[in-house]
XYZ file of C-alpha atoms in Angstrom:
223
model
C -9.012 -16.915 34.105
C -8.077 -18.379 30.860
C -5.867 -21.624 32.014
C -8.882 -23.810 32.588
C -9.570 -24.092 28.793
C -6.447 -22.365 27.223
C -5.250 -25.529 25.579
C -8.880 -25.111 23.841
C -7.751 -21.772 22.217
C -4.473 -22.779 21.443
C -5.814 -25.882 19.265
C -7.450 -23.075 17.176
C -6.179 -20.595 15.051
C -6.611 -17.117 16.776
C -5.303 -13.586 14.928
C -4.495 -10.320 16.530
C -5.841 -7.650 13.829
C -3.294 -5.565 15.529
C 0.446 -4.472 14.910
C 0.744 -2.924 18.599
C 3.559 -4.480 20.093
C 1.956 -4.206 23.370
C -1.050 -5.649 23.084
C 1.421 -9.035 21.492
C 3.591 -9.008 24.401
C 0.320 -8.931 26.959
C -1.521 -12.127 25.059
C 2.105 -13.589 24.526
C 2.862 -13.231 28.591
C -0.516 -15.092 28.941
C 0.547 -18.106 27.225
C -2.069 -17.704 23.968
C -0.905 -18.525 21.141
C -1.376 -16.546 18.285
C -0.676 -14.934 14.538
C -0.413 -11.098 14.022
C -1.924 -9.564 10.425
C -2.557 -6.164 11.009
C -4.921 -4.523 9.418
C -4.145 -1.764 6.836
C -7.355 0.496 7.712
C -6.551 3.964 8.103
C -7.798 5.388 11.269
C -9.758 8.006 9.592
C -13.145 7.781 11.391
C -15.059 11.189 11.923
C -14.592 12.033 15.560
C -17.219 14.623 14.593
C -19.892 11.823 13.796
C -19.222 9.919 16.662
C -21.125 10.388 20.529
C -18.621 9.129 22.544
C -15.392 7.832 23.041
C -16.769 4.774 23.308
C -18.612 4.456 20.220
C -15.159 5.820 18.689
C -12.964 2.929 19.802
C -15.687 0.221 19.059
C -16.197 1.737 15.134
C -12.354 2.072 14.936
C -12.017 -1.550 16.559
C -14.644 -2.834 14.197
C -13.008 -1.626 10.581
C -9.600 -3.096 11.587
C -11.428 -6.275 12.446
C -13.145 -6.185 8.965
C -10.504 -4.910 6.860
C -8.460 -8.047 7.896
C -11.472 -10.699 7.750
C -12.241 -9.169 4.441
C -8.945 -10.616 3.324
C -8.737 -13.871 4.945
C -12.261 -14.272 3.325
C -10.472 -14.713 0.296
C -8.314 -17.828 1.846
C -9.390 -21.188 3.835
C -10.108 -22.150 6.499
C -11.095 -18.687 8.095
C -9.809 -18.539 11.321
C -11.255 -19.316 14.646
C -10.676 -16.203 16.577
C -10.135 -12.669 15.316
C -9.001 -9.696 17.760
C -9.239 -6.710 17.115
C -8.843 -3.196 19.408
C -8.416 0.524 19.377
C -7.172 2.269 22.223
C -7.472 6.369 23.163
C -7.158 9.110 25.719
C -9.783 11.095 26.421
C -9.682 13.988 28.276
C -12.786 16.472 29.420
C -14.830 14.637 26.333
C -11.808 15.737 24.076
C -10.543 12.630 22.159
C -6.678 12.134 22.504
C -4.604 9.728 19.663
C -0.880 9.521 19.034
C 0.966 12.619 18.490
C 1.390 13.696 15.131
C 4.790 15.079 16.114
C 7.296 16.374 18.965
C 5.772 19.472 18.770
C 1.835 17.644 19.402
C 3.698 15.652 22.307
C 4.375 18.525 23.990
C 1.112 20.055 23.602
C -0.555 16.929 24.486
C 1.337 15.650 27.982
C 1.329 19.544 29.007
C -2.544 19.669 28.564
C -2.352 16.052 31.191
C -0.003 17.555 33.107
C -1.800 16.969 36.772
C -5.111 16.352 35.424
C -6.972 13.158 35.174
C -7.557 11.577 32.199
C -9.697 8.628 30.959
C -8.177 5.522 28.625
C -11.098 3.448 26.531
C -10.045 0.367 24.754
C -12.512 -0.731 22.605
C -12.234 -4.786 21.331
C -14.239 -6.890 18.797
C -13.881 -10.236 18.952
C -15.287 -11.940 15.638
C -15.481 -15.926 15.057
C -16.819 -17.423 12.211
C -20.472 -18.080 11.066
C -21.796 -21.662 11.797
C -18.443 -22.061 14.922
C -19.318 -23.784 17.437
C -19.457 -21.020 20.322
C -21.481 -18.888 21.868
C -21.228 -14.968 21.626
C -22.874 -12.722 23.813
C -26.106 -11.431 22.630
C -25.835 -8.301 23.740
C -23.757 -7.211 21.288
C -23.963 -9.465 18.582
C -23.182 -8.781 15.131
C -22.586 -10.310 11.586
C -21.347 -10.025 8.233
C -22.021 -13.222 6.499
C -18.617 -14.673 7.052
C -18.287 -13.889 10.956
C -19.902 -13.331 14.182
C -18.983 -10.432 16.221
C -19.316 -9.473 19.721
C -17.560 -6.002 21.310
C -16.840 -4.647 24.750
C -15.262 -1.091 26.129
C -12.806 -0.667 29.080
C -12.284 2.156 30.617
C -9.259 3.352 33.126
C -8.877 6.419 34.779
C -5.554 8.120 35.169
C -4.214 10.831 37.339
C -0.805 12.219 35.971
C 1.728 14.081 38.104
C 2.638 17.002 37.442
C 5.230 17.814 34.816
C 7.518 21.302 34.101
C 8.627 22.093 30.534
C 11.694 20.082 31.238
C 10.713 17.382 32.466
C 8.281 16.628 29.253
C 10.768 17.795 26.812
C 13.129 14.722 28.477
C 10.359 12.675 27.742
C 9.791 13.256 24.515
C 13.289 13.159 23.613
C 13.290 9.449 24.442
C 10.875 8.789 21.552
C 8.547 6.770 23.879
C 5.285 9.105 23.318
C 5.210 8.936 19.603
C 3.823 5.620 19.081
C 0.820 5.749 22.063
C -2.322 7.310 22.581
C -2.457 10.086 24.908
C 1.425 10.295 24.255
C 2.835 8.071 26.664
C 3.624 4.325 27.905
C 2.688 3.456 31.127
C 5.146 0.183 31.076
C 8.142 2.035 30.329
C 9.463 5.748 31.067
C 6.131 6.924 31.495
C 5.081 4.973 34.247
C 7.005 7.673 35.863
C 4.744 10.412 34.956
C 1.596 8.446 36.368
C 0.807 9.247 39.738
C -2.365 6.768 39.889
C -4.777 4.623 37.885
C -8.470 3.399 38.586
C -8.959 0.221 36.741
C -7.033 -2.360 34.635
C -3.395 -1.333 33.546
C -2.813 -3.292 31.105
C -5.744 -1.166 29.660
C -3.621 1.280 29.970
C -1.102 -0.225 27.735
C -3.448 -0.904 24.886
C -5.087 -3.953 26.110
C -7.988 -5.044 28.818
C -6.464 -8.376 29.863
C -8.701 -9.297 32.610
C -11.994 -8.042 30.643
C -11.119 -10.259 27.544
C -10.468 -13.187 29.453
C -13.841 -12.845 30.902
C -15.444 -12.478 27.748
C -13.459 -15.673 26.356
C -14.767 -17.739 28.904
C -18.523 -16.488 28.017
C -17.582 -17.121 24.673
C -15.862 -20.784 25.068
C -17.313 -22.336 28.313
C -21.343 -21.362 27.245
C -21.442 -19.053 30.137
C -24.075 -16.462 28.426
C-alpha cells in the first residue's frame, strides 16, 4: 500500500510521537523512515468525561501529538509528518490500560480469561499548516502550526482460557507490564489468544493497514 510513493515519505521528515517499541519495529519492518520523540504527556485523561473508548484513544492520541508539536514549534523547520497513537483494551465498555502492577496483571488477564475483548487504537496524524497535502475533511483539525486528521481501529479478541497457573507464568515473564490489556500478542502472549477479528498489528499497538490507507488519501489527493 505504501511502496508506490514511499520514497515520497522518506524525502520528508516524519516523527513517531511515540516511545512504544512496537509500534517502531511495525513502521521500521515497512521500510519508513523515521525519528522517535516521545511525548512526555501524562496519560491522565478522565475516563469519567469521556463516551467511549473511542473518543478516549483519539483525546489521549491527540495530547501526545500536541505535547510534542508544541516543542518542535519552538525549532525549524517543523516536520512533515507527526504520528501519534494510543492504544487500549476494552472490555464490556470497561476501559483496560497497562497494569499498574503484578498484582493488577493478575486481576486483569483473569477478568479476559475466555472472554472476548475489544482493542481501539486511536492515531492522529498532524502535518504542518500551508504543506502541500491533503487531509481528510472529515476529521480535520488545527492549531495554528499543524493540520490534523484522526482515525480509530478496532480488533476483537477472543482469549483462551487461562488457570491461576498458567497466568501467574505469564506474568512472571514480565511481558504484561508494559501493554494494554496486559499482554503482547507478538510474543508469549500470542499463546493466550485463541482468535482475533481484524488487523493484528492493531493488536500490537499499531493499525498498519488502516494508516497506510490514510497516507495514501493524504499523499496521492485521494479525498
Amino acid at each position: 500500500m505504501l511502496q508506490p510513493f514511499i520514497h515520497v515519505l522518506n524525502a520528508q521528515r516524519n516523527i513517531l510521537a511515540s516511545g512504544s517499541p512496537r509500534r517502531k519495529q511495525i513502521l521500521e519492518n515497512v521500510g519508513l523512515k523515521f525519528e522517535v520523540i516521545p511525548s512526555t504527556f501524562e496519560e491522565n485523561v478522565d475516563k469519567t468525561k469521556i463516551s467511549s473508548p473511542q473518543e478516549y484513544v483519539l483525546e489521549t492520541a491527540r495530547l501526545k501529538v500536541e505535547e510534542v508539536a508544541s516543542r518542535l514549534s519552538k525549532t525549524k523547520p517543523l516536520p512533515d509528518l507527526l504520528i501519534g497513537a494510543d492504544t487500549v483494551v476494552c472490555r464490556d465498555s470497561h476501559i483496560i490500560e497497562k497494569p499498574k502492577d503484578k498484582e493488577d496483571a493478575m486481576s486483569i488477564l483473569s477478568s479476559l480469561s475466555g472472554r472476548s475483548h475489544s482493542v481501539f487504537t486511536g492515531v492522529i496524524l498532524a502535518c504542518p499548516v500551508g504543506a502541500k497535502v491533503t487531509l481528510p475533511k472529515e476529521n480535520l483539525m488545527a492549531d495554528g502550526l499543524f493540520n490534523y486528521t484522526s482515525f480509530v481501529e478496532r480488533t476483537d479478541v477472543v482469549m483462551a482460557e487461562m488457570s491461576q497457573e498458567i497466568i501467574e507464568a505469564y506474568i512472571e515473564t514480565g511481558e504484561p507490564m508494559d501493554k494494554a490489556g496486559g499482554y503482547g500478542i507478538q510474543k508469549i502472549g500470542g499463546t493466550l489468544v485463541e482468535r482475533i477479528d481484524g488487523d493484528y498489528f492493531n493488536v500490537m499497538g499499531f493499525p498498519l493497514a488502516r494508516f497506510s490507507k490514510e497516507l495514501r488519501r493524504i499523499y496521492t489527493d485521494k479525498n
